[in-house]
Amino acid sequence: MTIERFHIHVADEILDDLKYRLDHIRWPEQLDNDGWERGTELSYLKSLVSYWEDHYDWRAKESELNRFSQYCCHIDGIDVHFVHERGKGSNPLPIILTHGWPDSYLRYEKIIPLLTDPASFGGNPEDSFDVIVPSLPGFGFSSRPAHSGVNNFRVSEMWAKLMTQHLGYKKFAAAGGDIGSGVTRYLAANHPELLFGIHLTDIGIIKDLITATDQAKLSEEELRYKKNASAWIAEEGGYMSLQSTRPQTLAYGLSDSPVGLAGWIIEKFRAWSDCNGNLEQKFSKDELITHLMIYWVTNTAMSAANIYYENSHSLPPLGYIEVPTGIALLPADILLPPREWAVRNLNVTRWTTLPRGGHFTALEEPELLAQDIRAFYKPFRGTNHH
């Protein structure tokens, strides 16, 4: 059960190779006056890439990221990288936060201090958490699965081992969005005895509503969801179809070209965040590039895309979740779930719509999310979890 300290250090060769590639880009053209209608806009991507080449400093970012306490341990054949920051209060509640695609463990970079040390941000020290943020298998600094089958369910089983066997927590909290929401729900469904409650910022894409044939059984809100979700998938779901069916074909371009990777990922940050079409209203160029760097320096574009394939080919069905569930929805997120469906399938004890924010909640609105997480877990405090 050895846990080792982990320190990010990317080899100079990798950075030199990246510089070479950014110096030798072959750009496609774009139709006149096309904007973002057909995907990532050329002029925006050129400006981001020139910033990447001339101003972005990975070494500075690397030492900043190394200020987090990071570790690595071996679970089910995979080296799992995780941040483990201890809370400052008298009895911190342990919480595991799970990210999604196309982000990384850095989805939670800004929220970690707000949860570990609420007192420094005008909060109550009694509301502090021990925060654990792992990188999903095949993402960032966790190792890549060598075999198929590593889906949300399998990851949730790994997280249960990480928290109990490796870190020694008897009971803990769990939260997540995107893939992280799926992993957290499997954890709750299969290990309710380990969890105080779960906190979600979305419920993924609700397939059983989209494929429902008996429309008479659906409420007005559920019918609206079915219609909107089908339209969204037709218009915006290309990435999902590709990653769920042919991730290997896609991976050659994303692994070989930093600009290809940027084009694939940046479009999602724009489409899914509360930025009104202007990325830099929500994210600095440095933030966006650091997300790209996590994929680039680890060469994980393929293994990250692959979890879509696993989830669409090998995921067991999910039953009713009886663990108390807090749901915080973001007005600009994609496909907000119908409340009746959520209440039928999860034990929803808190339902909030935050005043602003999109899919990358913890990056976009860390304070709002931290407040909601603190409020949801308040009733579960005072019980021992070590």
mmCIF file of C-alpha atoms in Angstrom:
data_model
loop_
_atom_site.group_PDB
_atom_site.id
_atom_site.type_symbol
_atom_site.label_atom_id
_atom_site.label_comp_id
_atom_site.label_asym_id
_atom_site.label_seq_id
_atom_site.Cartn_x
_atom_site.Cartn_y
_atom_site.Cartn_z
ATOM 1 C CA MET A 1 0.000 0.000 0.000
ATOM 2 C CA THR A 2 2.902 2.361 -0.553
ATOM 3 C CA ILE A 3 2.116 5.961 -1.312
ATOM 4 C CA GLU A 4 4.939 7.959 -2.826
ATOM 5 C CA ARG A 5 5.392 11.715 -3.012
ATOM 6 C CA PHE A 6 4.945 12.977 -6.558
ATOM 7 C CA HIS A 7 6.673 15.941 -8.118
ATOM 8 C CA ILE A 8 5.947 17.183 -11.652
ATOM 9 C CA HIS A 9 9.042 17.468 -13.773
ATOM 10 C CA VAL A 10 8.679 17.340 -17.539
ATOM 11 C CA ALA A 11 11.851 16.416 -19.420
ATOM 12 C CA ASP A 12 13.545 19.175 -21.422
ATOM 13 C CA GLU A 13 13.350 16.985 -24.552
ATOM 14 C CA ILE A 14 9.547 17.062 -24.405
ATOM 15 C CA LEU A 15 9.504 20.861 -24.161
ATOM 16 C CA ASP A 16 12.100 21.221 -26.932
ATOM 17 C CA ASP A 17 10.070 18.918 -29.156
ATOM 18 C CA LEU A 18 6.932 20.972 -28.455
ATOM 19 C CA LYS A 19 8.764 24.174 -29.348
ATOM 20 C CA TYR A 20 9.895 22.599 -32.612
ATOM 21 C CA ARG A 21 6.335 21.578 -33.479
ATOM 22 C CA LEU A 22 4.955 25.020 -32.655
ATOM 23 C CA ASP A 23 7.629 26.510 -34.944
ATOM 24 C CA HIS A 24 6.558 24.279 -37.861
ATOM 25 C CA ILE A 25 2.775 24.469 -38.000
ATOM 26 C CA ARG A 26 0.895 23.862 -41.190
ATOM 27 C CA TRP A 27 -2.382 25.772 -40.767
ATOM 28 C CA PRO A 28 -5.613 24.940 -42.590
ATOM 29 C CA GLU A 29 -7.601 27.757 -44.156
ATOM 30 C CA GLN A 30 -11.027 28.891 -43.048
ATOM 31 C CA LEU A 31 -13.983 30.199 -45.056
ATOM 32 C CA ASP A 32 -14.427 33.967 -44.952
ATOM 33 C CA ASN A 33 -16.742 35.288 -42.213
ATOM 34 C CA ASP A 34 -17.158 31.824 -40.734
ATOM 35 C CA GLY A 35 -16.509 32.459 -37.012
ATOM 36 C CA TRP A 36 -16.923 29.364 -34.852
ATOM 37 C CA GLU A 37 -19.797 27.759 -36.821
ATOM 38 C CA ARG A 38 -17.672 24.911 -38.182
ATOM 39 C CA GLY A 39 -15.476 24.533 -35.111
ATOM 40 C CA THR A 40 -12.488 26.266 -33.567
ATOM 41 C CA GLU A 41 -11.914 29.617 -35.244
ATOM 42 C CA LEU A 42 -8.609 30.057 -37.046
ATOM 43 C CA SER A 43 -7.732 33.609 -35.983
ATOM 44 C CA TYR A 44 -8.436 32.864 -32.306
ATOM 45 C CA LEU A 45 -6.384 29.681 -32.357
ATOM 46 C CA LYS A 46 -3.486 31.473 -34.069
ATOM 47 C CA SER A 47 -3.450 34.112 -31.352
ATOM 48 C CA LEU A 48 -3.551 31.476 -28.595
ATOM 49 C CA VAL A 49 -0.758 29.452 -30.210
ATOM 50 C CA SER A 50 1.459 32.489 -30.697
ATOM 51 C CA TYR A 51 1.017 33.267 -26.997
ATOM 52 C CA TRP A 52 1.880 29.632 -26.227
ATOM 53 C CA GLU A 53 5.107 29.960 -28.207
ATOM 54 C CA ASP A 54 6.255 33.391 -27.083
ATOM 55 C CA HIS A 55 4.900 34.035 -23.577
ATOM 56 C CA TYR A 56 3.734 30.860 -21.865
ATOM 57 C CA ASP A 57 6.166 29.576 -19.242
ATOM 58 C CA TRP A 58 5.636 25.910 -18.373
ATOM 59 C CA ARG A 59 8.503 25.791 -15.857
ATOM 60 C CA ALA A 60 6.920 28.610 -13.828
ATOM 61 C CA LYS A 61 3.557 26.847 -13.897
ATOM 62 C CA GLU A 62 5.192 23.555 -12.991
ATOM 63 C CA SER A 63 6.724 24.962 -9.821
ATOM 64 C CA GLU A 64 3.394 26.589 -8.940
ATOM 65 C CA LEU A 65 1.607 23.230 -9.328
ATOM 66 C CA ASN A 66 4.280 21.518 -7.249
ATOM 67 C CA ARG A 67 3.177 23.609 -4.275
ATOM 68 C CA PHE A 68 0.275 21.162 -3.918
ATOM 69 C CA SER A 69 1.015 18.006 -1.895
ATOM 70 C CA GLN A 70 0.935 15.372 -4.624
ATOM 71 C CA TYR A 71 1.268 11.628 -4.381
ATOM 72 C CA CYS A 72 1.140 8.497 -6.456
ATOM 73 C CA CYS A 73 -0.031 4.998 -5.516
ATOM 74 C CA HIS A 74 -0.694 1.772 -7.385
ATOM 75 C CA ILE A 75 -4.334 0.622 -7.568
ATOM 76 C CA ASP A 76 -5.677 -2.163 -9.801
ATOM 77 C CA GLY A 77 -2.700 -2.031 -12.151
ATOM 78 C CA ILE A 78 -2.692 1.762 -12.523
ATOM 79 C CA ASP A 79 -0.456 4.386 -10.941
ATOM 80 C CA VAL A 80 -2.908 6.954 -9.631
ATOM 81 C CA HIS A 81 -1.676 10.519 -9.238
ATOM 82 C CA PHE A 82 -3.531 12.642 -6.701
ATOM 83 C CA VAL A 83 -3.392 15.859 -4.730
ATOM 84 C CA HIS A 84 -3.981 15.406 -0.991
ATOM 85 C CA GLU A 85 -4.267 18.683 0.905
ATOM 86 C CA ARG A 86 -5.116 18.529 4.605
ATOM 87 C CA GLY A 87 -7.820 20.764 6.016
ATOM 88 C CA LYS A 88 -6.988 23.510 8.503
ATOM 89 C CA GLY A 89 -9.935 23.184 10.929
ATOM 90 C CA SER A 90 -10.347 20.990 14.015
ATOM 91 C CA ASN A 91 -12.146 18.113 12.284
ATOM 92 C CA PRO A 92 -11.896 18.348 8.479
ATOM 93 C CA LEU A 93 -14.242 16.209 6.398
ATOM 94 C CA PRO A 94 -12.419 14.168 3.716
ATOM 95 C CA ILE A 95 -13.708 14.817 0.195
ATOM 96 C CA ILE A 96 -12.662 13.284 -3.117
ATOM 97 C CA LEU A 97 -13.220 15.498 -6.183
ATOM 98 C CA THR A 98 -13.356 13.887 -9.644
ATOM 99 C CA HIS A 99 -12.773 15.838 -12.854
ATOM 100 C CA GLY A 100 -13.930 15.150 -16.412
ATOM 101 C CA TRP A 101 -12.959 15.660 -20.055
ATOM 102 C CA PRO A 102 -11.428 17.786 -21.591
ATOM 103 C CA ASP A 103 -10.136 19.117 -18.294
ATOM 104 C CA SER A 104 -7.868 17.446 -15.725
ATOM 105 C CA TYR A 105 -7.277 17.442 -11.996
ATOM 106 C CA LEU A 106 -6.657 21.192 -12.496
ATOM 107 C CA ARG A 107 -10.428 21.643 -12.772
ATOM 108 C CA TYR A 108 -10.197 21.902 -8.956
ATOM 109 C CA GLU A 109 -7.003 23.953 -8.670
ATOM 110 C CA LYS A 110 -8.783 27.115 -7.479
ATOM 111 C CA ILE A 111 -11.246 25.443 -5.134
ATOM 112 C CA ILE A 112 -8.730 23.401 -3.110
ATOM 113 C CA PRO A 113 -7.681 26.281 -0.799
ATOM 114 C CA LEU A 114 -11.312 27.409 -0.420
ATOM 115 C CA LEU A 115 -12.220 23.963 0.923
ATOM 116 C CA THR A 116 -9.106 23.185 2.984
ATOM 117 C CA ASP A 117 -8.860 26.609 4.600
ATOM 118 C CA PRO A 118 -12.242 28.388 4.566
ATOM 119 C CA ALA A 119 -11.155 30.737 7.370
ATOM 120 C CA SER A 120 -8.619 32.452 5.090
ATOM 121 C CA PHE A 121 -11.476 33.315 2.720
ATOM 122 C CA GLY A 122 -13.924 34.676 5.272
ATOM 123 C CA GLY A 123 -15.481 31.262 6.005
ATOM 124 C CA ASN A 124 -15.735 29.150 9.136
ATOM 125 C CA PRO A 125 -12.734 26.901 10.019
ATOM 126 C CA GLU A 126 -15.274 24.276 11.142
ATOM 127 C CA ASP A 127 -16.255 23.887 7.474
ATOM 128 C CA SER A 128 -12.841 22.671 6.343
ATOM 129 C CA PHE A 129 -12.135 19.555 4.252
ATOM 130 C CA ASP A 130 -9.228 17.240 3.593
ATOM 131 C CA VAL A 131 -9.250 17.493 -0.199
ATOM 132 C CA ILE A 132 -8.226 14.585 -2.442
ATOM 133 C CA VAL A 133 -8.125 15.259 -6.189
ATOM 134 C CA PRO A 134 -6.999 12.287 -8.297
ATOM 135 C CA SER A 135 -6.215 12.308 -12.006
ATOM 136 C CA LEU A 136 -8.532 9.840 -13.755
ATOM 137 C CA PRO A 137 -6.722 6.761 -15.162
ATOM 138 C CA GLY A 138 -5.299 7.740 -18.550
ATOM 139 C CA PHE A 139 -5.487 11.464 -17.737
ATOM 140 C CA GLY A 140 -2.593 13.712 -16.781
ATOM 141 C CA PHE A 141 -0.075 12.150 -14.424
ATOM 142 C CA SER A 142 -1.979 8.918 -13.736
ATOM 143 C CA SER A 143 -0.780 6.009 -15.856
ATOM 144 C CA ARG A 144 -2.642 4.835 -18.947
ATOM 145 C CA PRO A 145 -4.715 1.646 -18.758
ATOM 146 C CA ALA A 146 -3.068 -1.106 -20.819
ATOM 147 C CA HIS A 147 -6.333 -3.034 -21.214
ATOM 148 C CA SER A 148 -9.940 -2.213 -22.004
ATOM 149 C CA GLY A 149 -12.687 -1.982 -19.381
ATOM 150 C CA VAL A 150 -11.569 1.015 -17.309
ATOM 151 C CA ASN A 151 -14.922 2.839 -17.214
ATOM 152 C CA ASN A 152 -16.676 5.035 -14.629
ATOM 153 C CA PHE A 153 -17.647 1.996 -12.554
ATOM 154 C CA ARG A 154 -14.077 0.637 -12.428
ATOM 155 C CA VAL A 155 -12.719 4.072 -11.534
ATOM 156 C CA SER A 156 -15.239 4.373 -8.681
ATOM 157 C CA GLU A 157 -13.967 1.047 -7.297
ATOM 158 C CA MET A 158 -10.402 2.390 -7.466
ATOM 159 C CA TRP A 159 -11.450 5.551 -5.618
ATOM 160 C CA ALA A 160 -13.059 3.474 -2.842
ATOM 161 C CA LYS A 161 -9.708 1.677 -2.375
ATOM 162 C CA LEU A 162 -7.742 4.926 -2.537
ATOM 163 C CA MET A 163 -9.826 6.547 0.200
ATOM 164 C CA THR A 164 -10.173 3.578 2.582
ATOM 165 C CA GLN A 165 -7.197 1.232 2.078
ATOM 166 C CA HIS A 166 -4.541 3.745 1.034
ATOM 167 C CA LEU A 167 -5.562 6.907 2.890
ATOM 168 C CA GLY A 168 -7.316 5.275 5.827
ATOM 169 C CA TYR A 169 -10.616 7.169 5.805
ATOM 170 C CA LYS A 170 -13.587 5.171 7.120
ATOM 171 C CA LYS A 171 -16.159 7.490 5.607
ATOM 172 C CA PHE A 172 -15.877 10.432 3.246
ATOM 173 C CA ALA A 173 -17.591 12.893 0.925
ATOM 174 C CA ALA A 174 -17.419 12.787 -2.877
ATOM 175 C CA ALA A 175 -18.126 15.375 -5.553
ATOM 176 C CA GLY A 176 -17.667 15.777 -9.275
ATOM 177 C CA GLY A 177 -18.879 16.936 -12.648
ATOM 178 C CA ASP A 178 -18.824 15.527 -16.178
ATOM 179 C CA ILE A 179 -17.102 12.083 -16.045
ATOM 180 C CA GLY A 180 -16.559 12.900 -12.375
ATOM 181 C CA SER A 181 -20.321 12.990 -11.840
ATOM 182 C CA GLY A 182 -20.621 9.476 -13.279
ATOM 183 C CA VAL A 183 -17.745 8.123 -11.190
ATOM 184 C CA THR A 184 -19.220 9.727 -8.043
ATOM 185 C CA ARG A 185 -22.671 8.225 -8.716
ATOM 186 C CA TYR A 186 -21.209 4.708 -9.166
ATOM 187 C CA LEU A 187 -19.293 5.162 -5.929
ATOM 188 C CA ALA A 188 -22.544 6.104 -4.158
ATOM 189 C CA ALA A 189 -24.546 3.278 -5.734
ATOM 190 C CA ASN A 190 -22.036 0.552 -4.844
ATOM 191 C CA HIS A 191 -20.520 1.826 -1.587
ATOM 192 C CA PRO A 192 -23.231 3.812 0.195
ATOM 193 C CA GLU A 193 -21.739 2.781 3.557
ATOM 194 C CA LEU A 194 -18.538 4.733 2.768
ATOM 195 C CA LEU A 195 -20.188 8.040 1.922
ATOM 196 C CA PHE A 196 -21.696 10.888 3.917
ATOM 197 C CA GLY A 197 -23.248 12.261 0.749
ATOM 198 C CA ILE A 198 -22.393 13.161 -2.838
ATOM 199 C CA HIS A 199 -22.355 16.567 -4.523
ATOM 200 C CA LEU A 200 -22.811 16.885 -8.302
ATOM 201 C CA THR A 201 -22.703 19.783 -10.750
ATOM 202 C CA ASP A 202 -24.457 17.786 -13.482
ATOM 203 C CA ILE A 203 -26.031 14.359 -14.052
ATOM 204 C CA GLY A 204 -24.359 13.683 -17.380
ATOM 205 C CA ILE A 205 -26.442 13.010 -20.461
ATOM 206 C CA ILE A 206 -29.551 11.106 -19.402
ATOM 207 C CA LYS A 207 -29.710 8.364 -22.021
ATOM 208 C CA ASP A 208 -32.904 6.714 -20.767
ATOM 209 C CA LEU A 209 -34.842 9.954 -21.336
ATOM 210 C CA ILE A 210 -33.380 10.467 -24.810
ATOM 211 C CA THR A 211 -34.243 6.902 -25.853
ATOM 212 C CA ALA A 212 -37.626 6.747 -24.045
ATOM 213 C CA THR A 213 -40.260 5.504 -26.491
ATOM 214 C CA ASP A 214 -43.362 5.899 -24.312
ATOM 215 C CA GLN A 215 -43.692 9.677 -24.297
ATOM 216 C CA ALA A 216 -46.968 9.566 -22.369
ATOM 217 C CA LYS A 217 -44.989 8.602 -19.265
ATOM 218 C CA LEU A 218 -42.766 11.674 -19.449
ATOM 219 C CA SER A 219 -43.532 14.997 -17.795
ATOM 220 C CA GLU A 220 -43.454 18.235 -19.769
ATOM 221 C CA GLU A 221 -39.970 19.025 -18.437
ATOM 222 C CA GLU A 222 -38.711 15.549 -19.337
ATOM 223 C CA LEU A 223 -40.146 15.814 -22.865
ATOM 224 C CA ARG A 224 -38.419 19.159 -23.266
ATOM 225 C CA TYR A 225 -35.160 17.595 -22.085
ATOM 226 C CA LYS A 226 -35.553 14.717 -24.576
ATOM 227 C CA LYS A 227 -36.065 17.171 -27.415
ATOM 228 C CA ASN A 228 -33.240 19.525 -26.393
ATOM 229 C CA ALA A 229 -30.805 16.707 -25.711
ATOM 230 C CA SER A 230 -31.458 15.049 -29.071
ATOM 231 C CA ALA A 231 -30.936 18.377 -30.840
ATOM 232 C CA TRP A 232 -27.778 19.061 -28.805
ATOM 233 C CA ILE A 233 -26.302 15.656 -29.622
ATOM 234 C CA ALA A 234 -27.032 16.139 -33.334
ATOM 235 C CA GLU A 235 -25.426 19.593 -33.360
ATOM 236 C CA GLU A 236 -22.692 19.366 -30.683
ATOM 237 C CA GLY A 237 -22.123 15.664 -30.036
ATOM 238 C CA GLY A 238 -19.621 14.877 -32.791
ATOM 239 C CA TYR A 239 -16.722 14.670 -30.344
ATOM 240 C CA MET A 240 -18.701 12.148 -28.297
ATOM 241 C CA SER A 241 -19.578 9.905 -31.243
ATOM 242 C CA LEU A 242 -15.956 9.875 -32.324
ATOM 243 C CA GLN A 243 -14.468 9.251 -28.868
ATOM 244 C CA SER A 244 -17.065 6.555 -28.134
ATOM 245 C CA THR A 245 -16.453 4.672 -31.379
ATOM 246 C CA ARG A 246 -13.044 5.475 -32.943
ATOM 247 C CA PRO A 247 -10.808 7.058 -30.296
ATOM 248 C CA GLN A 248 -7.715 5.422 -31.762
ATOM 249 C CA THR A 249 -8.228 7.041 -35.186
ATOM 250 C CA LEU A 250 -8.649 10.460 -33.601
ATOM 251 C CA ALA A 251 -5.619 10.016 -31.364
ATOM 252 C CA TYR A 252 -2.987 10.123 -34.117
ATOM 253 C CA GLY A 253 -3.710 13.759 -34.913
ATOM 254 C CA LEU A 254 -4.074 14.823 -31.277
ATOM 255 C CA SER A 255 -0.882 13.065 -30.166
ATOM 256 C CA ASP A 256 1.200 14.310 -33.071
ATOM 257 C CA SER A 257 0.059 17.919 -33.306
ATOM 258 C CA PRO A 258 -0.180 20.356 -30.394
ATOM 259 C CA VAL A 259 -2.340 22.595 -32.580
ATOM 260 C CA GLY A 260 -4.623 19.663 -33.406
ATOM 261 C CA LEU A 261 -4.971 19.019 -29.680
ATOM 262 C CA ALA A 262 -5.659 22.702 -29.001
ATOM 263 C CA GLY A 263 -8.312 22.893 -31.727
ATOM 264 C CA TRP A 264 -10.088 19.821 -30.341
ATOM 265 C CA ILE A 265 -10.124 20.965 -26.716
ATOM 266 C CA ILE A 266 -10.425 24.752 -26.796
ATOM 267 C CA GLU A 267 -13.719 24.610 -28.670
ATOM 268 C CA LYS A 268 -15.263 22.776 -25.689
ATOM 269 C CA PHE A 269 -14.028 25.325 -23.177
ATOM 270 C CA ARG A 270 -15.760 27.985 -25.245
ATOM 271 C CA ALA A 271 -18.991 26.098 -25.946
ATOM 272 C CA TRP A 272 -19.580 24.759 -22.437
ATOM 273 C CA SER A 273 -18.561 27.666 -20.219
ATOM 274 C CA ASP A 274 -20.429 30.801 -19.209
ATOM 275 C CA CYS A 275 -18.283 33.008 -21.449
ATOM 276 C CA ASN A 276 -20.830 34.257 -24.034
ATOM 277 C CA GLY A 277 -18.559 33.183 -26.863
ATOM 278 C CA ASN A 278 -15.592 35.118 -25.461
ATOM 279 C CA LEU A 279 -13.238 32.565 -23.912
ATOM 280 C CA GLU A 280 -11.073 35.061 -22.124
ATOM 281 C CA GLN A 281 -14.007 36.400 -20.181
ATOM 282 C CA LYS A 282 -13.673 33.194 -18.100
ATOM 283 C CA PHE A 283 -10.199 31.761 -18.698
ATOM 284 C CA SER A 284 -6.815 33.381 -19.150
ATOM 285 C CA LYS A 285 -4.628 32.202 -22.020
ATOM 286 C CA ASP A 286 -2.284 30.727 -19.416
ATOM 287 C CA GLU A 287 -5.079 28.654 -17.884
ATOM 288 C CA LEU A 288 -6.195 27.301 -21.252
ATOM 289 C CA ILE A 289 -2.660 26.432 -22.298
ATOM 290 C CA THR A 290 -1.889 24.738 -18.982
ATOM 291 C CA HIS A 291 -4.859 22.419 -19.625
ATOM 292 C CA LEU A 292 -3.451 21.647 -23.058
ATOM 293 C CA MET A 293 -0.016 21.079 -21.565
ATOM 294 C CA ILE A 294 -1.316 18.470 -19.112
ATOM 295 C CA TYR A 295 -2.521 16.431 -22.118
ATOM 296 C CA TRP A 296 0.484 17.196 -24.294
ATOM 297 C CA VAL A 297 3.387 16.488 -21.939
ATOM 298 C CA THR A 298 1.826 13.207 -20.763
ATOM 299 C CA ASN A 299 0.652 12.152 -24.265
ATOM 300 C CA THR A 300 -2.785 11.229 -22.911
ATOM 301 C CA ALA A 301 -5.103 12.486 -25.672
ATOM 302 C CA MET A 302 -5.826 8.869 -26.652
ATOM 303 C CA SER A 303 -6.233 7.368 -23.187
ATOM 304 C CA ALA A 304 -8.460 10.268 -22.088
ATOM 305 C CA ALA A 305 -10.708 10.027 -25.148
ATOM 306 C CA ASN A 306 -10.856 6.282 -24.611
ATOM 307 C CA ILE A 307 -12.947 6.510 -21.434
ATOM 308 C CA TYR A 308 -15.859 7.515 -23.716
ATOM 309 C CA TYR A 309 -15.428 4.241 -25.569
ATOM 310 C CA GLU A 310 -15.311 2.278 -22.307
ATOM 311 C CA ASN A 311 -18.373 4.044 -20.911
ATOM 312 C CA SER A 312 -20.432 3.390 -24.011
ATOM 313 C CA HIS A 313 -19.381 -0.265 -24.367
ATOM 314 C CA SER A 314 -18.962 -1.750 -20.902
ATOM 315 C CA LEU A 315 -20.758 0.297 -18.250
ATOM 316 C CA PRO A 316 -23.171 -1.586 -15.943
ATOM 317 C CA PRO A 317 -26.586 0.026 -15.323
ATOM 318 C CA LEU A 318 -26.914 2.373 -12.364
ATOM 319 C CA GLY A 319 -29.744 1.867 -9.860
ATOM 320 C CA TYR A 320 -31.398 4.280 -7.444
ATOM 321 C CA ILE A 321 -28.873 6.207 -5.336
ATOM 322 C CA GLU A 322 -29.905 6.408 -1.698
ATOM 323 C CA VAL A 323 -26.910 8.383 -0.452
ATOM 324 C CA PRO A 324 -27.953 12.008 0.268
ATOM 325 C CA THR A 325 -27.260 14.005 -2.878
ATOM 326 C CA GLY A 326 -26.661 17.708 -3.389
ATOM 327 C CA ILE A 327 -27.029 19.045 -6.909
ATOM 328 C CA ALA A 328 -25.731 22.478 -7.912
ATOM 329 C CA LEU A 329 -26.676 23.426 -11.460
ATOM 330 C CA LEU A 330 -25.025 26.126 -13.528
ATOM 331 C CA PRO A 331 -27.211 28.248 -15.786
ATOM 332 C CA ALA A 332 -24.809 28.091 -18.760
ATOM 333 C CA ASP A 333 -24.067 24.352 -18.499
ATOM 334 C CA ILE A 334 -25.150 21.912 -21.199
ATOM 335 C CA LEU A 335 -28.364 19.882 -20.825
ATOM 336 C CA LEU A 336 -29.597 20.755 -17.340
ATOM 337 C CA PRO A 337 -31.379 17.699 -15.888
ATOM 338 C CA PRO A 338 -35.132 17.692 -15.217
ATOM 339 C CA ARG A 339 -35.747 17.866 -11.505
ATOM 340 C CA GLU A 340 -38.382 15.082 -11.439
ATOM 341 C CA TRP A 341 -35.974 12.674 -13.104
ATOM 342 C CA ALA A 342 -33.252 13.535 -10.589
ATOM 343 C CA VAL A 343 -35.604 13.072 -7.631
ATOM 344 C CA ARG A 344 -36.784 9.689 -8.975
ATOM 345 C CA ASN A 345 -33.251 8.404 -9.390
ATOM 346 C CA LEU A 346 -31.289 10.030 -6.570
ATOM 347 C CA ASN A 347 -31.970 10.915 -2.957
ATOM 348 C CA VAL A 348 -31.806 14.664 -3.615
ATOM 349 C CA THR A 349 -31.588 16.607 -0.355
ATOM 350 C CA ARG A 350 -30.286 19.889 -1.776
ATOM 351 C CA TRP A 351 -31.027 21.397 -5.202
ATOM 352 C CA THR A 352 -29.482 24.743 -6.095
ATOM 353 C CA THR A 353 -29.134 26.704 -9.273
ATOM 354 C CA LEU A 354 -26.098 28.941 -8.929
ATOM 355 C CA PRO A 355 -26.445 32.495 -10.285
ATOM 356 C CA ARG A 356 -23.796 32.039 -13.005
ATOM 357 C CA GLY A 357 -21.275 29.581 -14.364
ATOM 358 C CA GLY A 358 -21.006 26.789 -16.910
ATOM 359 C CA HIS A 359 -19.723 23.253 -17.251
ATOM 360 C CA PHE A 360 -16.265 23.876 -15.741
ATOM 361 C CA THR A 361 -17.822 25.048 -12.491
ATOM 362 C CA ALA A 362 -14.838 24.860 -10.163
ATOM 363 C CA LEU A 363 -12.636 26.729 -12.653
ATOM 364 C CA GLU A 364 -15.266 29.316 -13.523
ATOM 365 C CA GLU A 365 -16.931 30.009 -10.171
ATOM 366 C CA PRO A 366 -14.829 28.415 -7.421
ATOM 367 C CA GLU A 367 -16.280 30.586 -4.617
ATOM 368 C CA LEU A 368 -19.908 29.824 -5.504
ATOM 369 C CA LEU A 369 -19.206 26.109 -5.756
ATOM 370 C CA ALA A 370 -17.175 26.013 -2.528
ATOM 371 C CA GLN A 371 -20.041 27.710 -0.658
ATOM 372 C CA ASP A 372 -22.545 25.199 -1.992
ATOM 373 C CA ILE A 373 -20.331 22.218 -1.103
ATOM 374 C CA ARG A 374 -19.774 23.587 2.411
ATOM 375 C CA ALA A 375 -23.494 24.173 2.926
ATOM 376 C CA PHE A 376 -24.450 20.714 1.671
ATOM 377 C CA TYR A 377 -22.003 18.878 3.953
ATOM 378 C CA LYS A 378 -22.665 20.957 7.086
ATOM 379 C CA PRO A 379 -25.243 18.488 8.511
ATOM 380 C CA PHE A 380 -22.771 15.580 8.168
ATOM 381 C CA ARG A 381 -20.090 17.139 10.350
ATOM 382 C CA GLY A 382 -19.188 16.107 13.844
ATOM 383 C CA THR A 383 -19.086 12.396 13.070
ATOM 384 C CA ASN A 384 -15.680 10.793 13.091
ATOM 385 C CA HIS A 385 -14.200 9.646 9.786
ATOM 386 C CA HIS A 386 -10.587 8.710 10.529
#
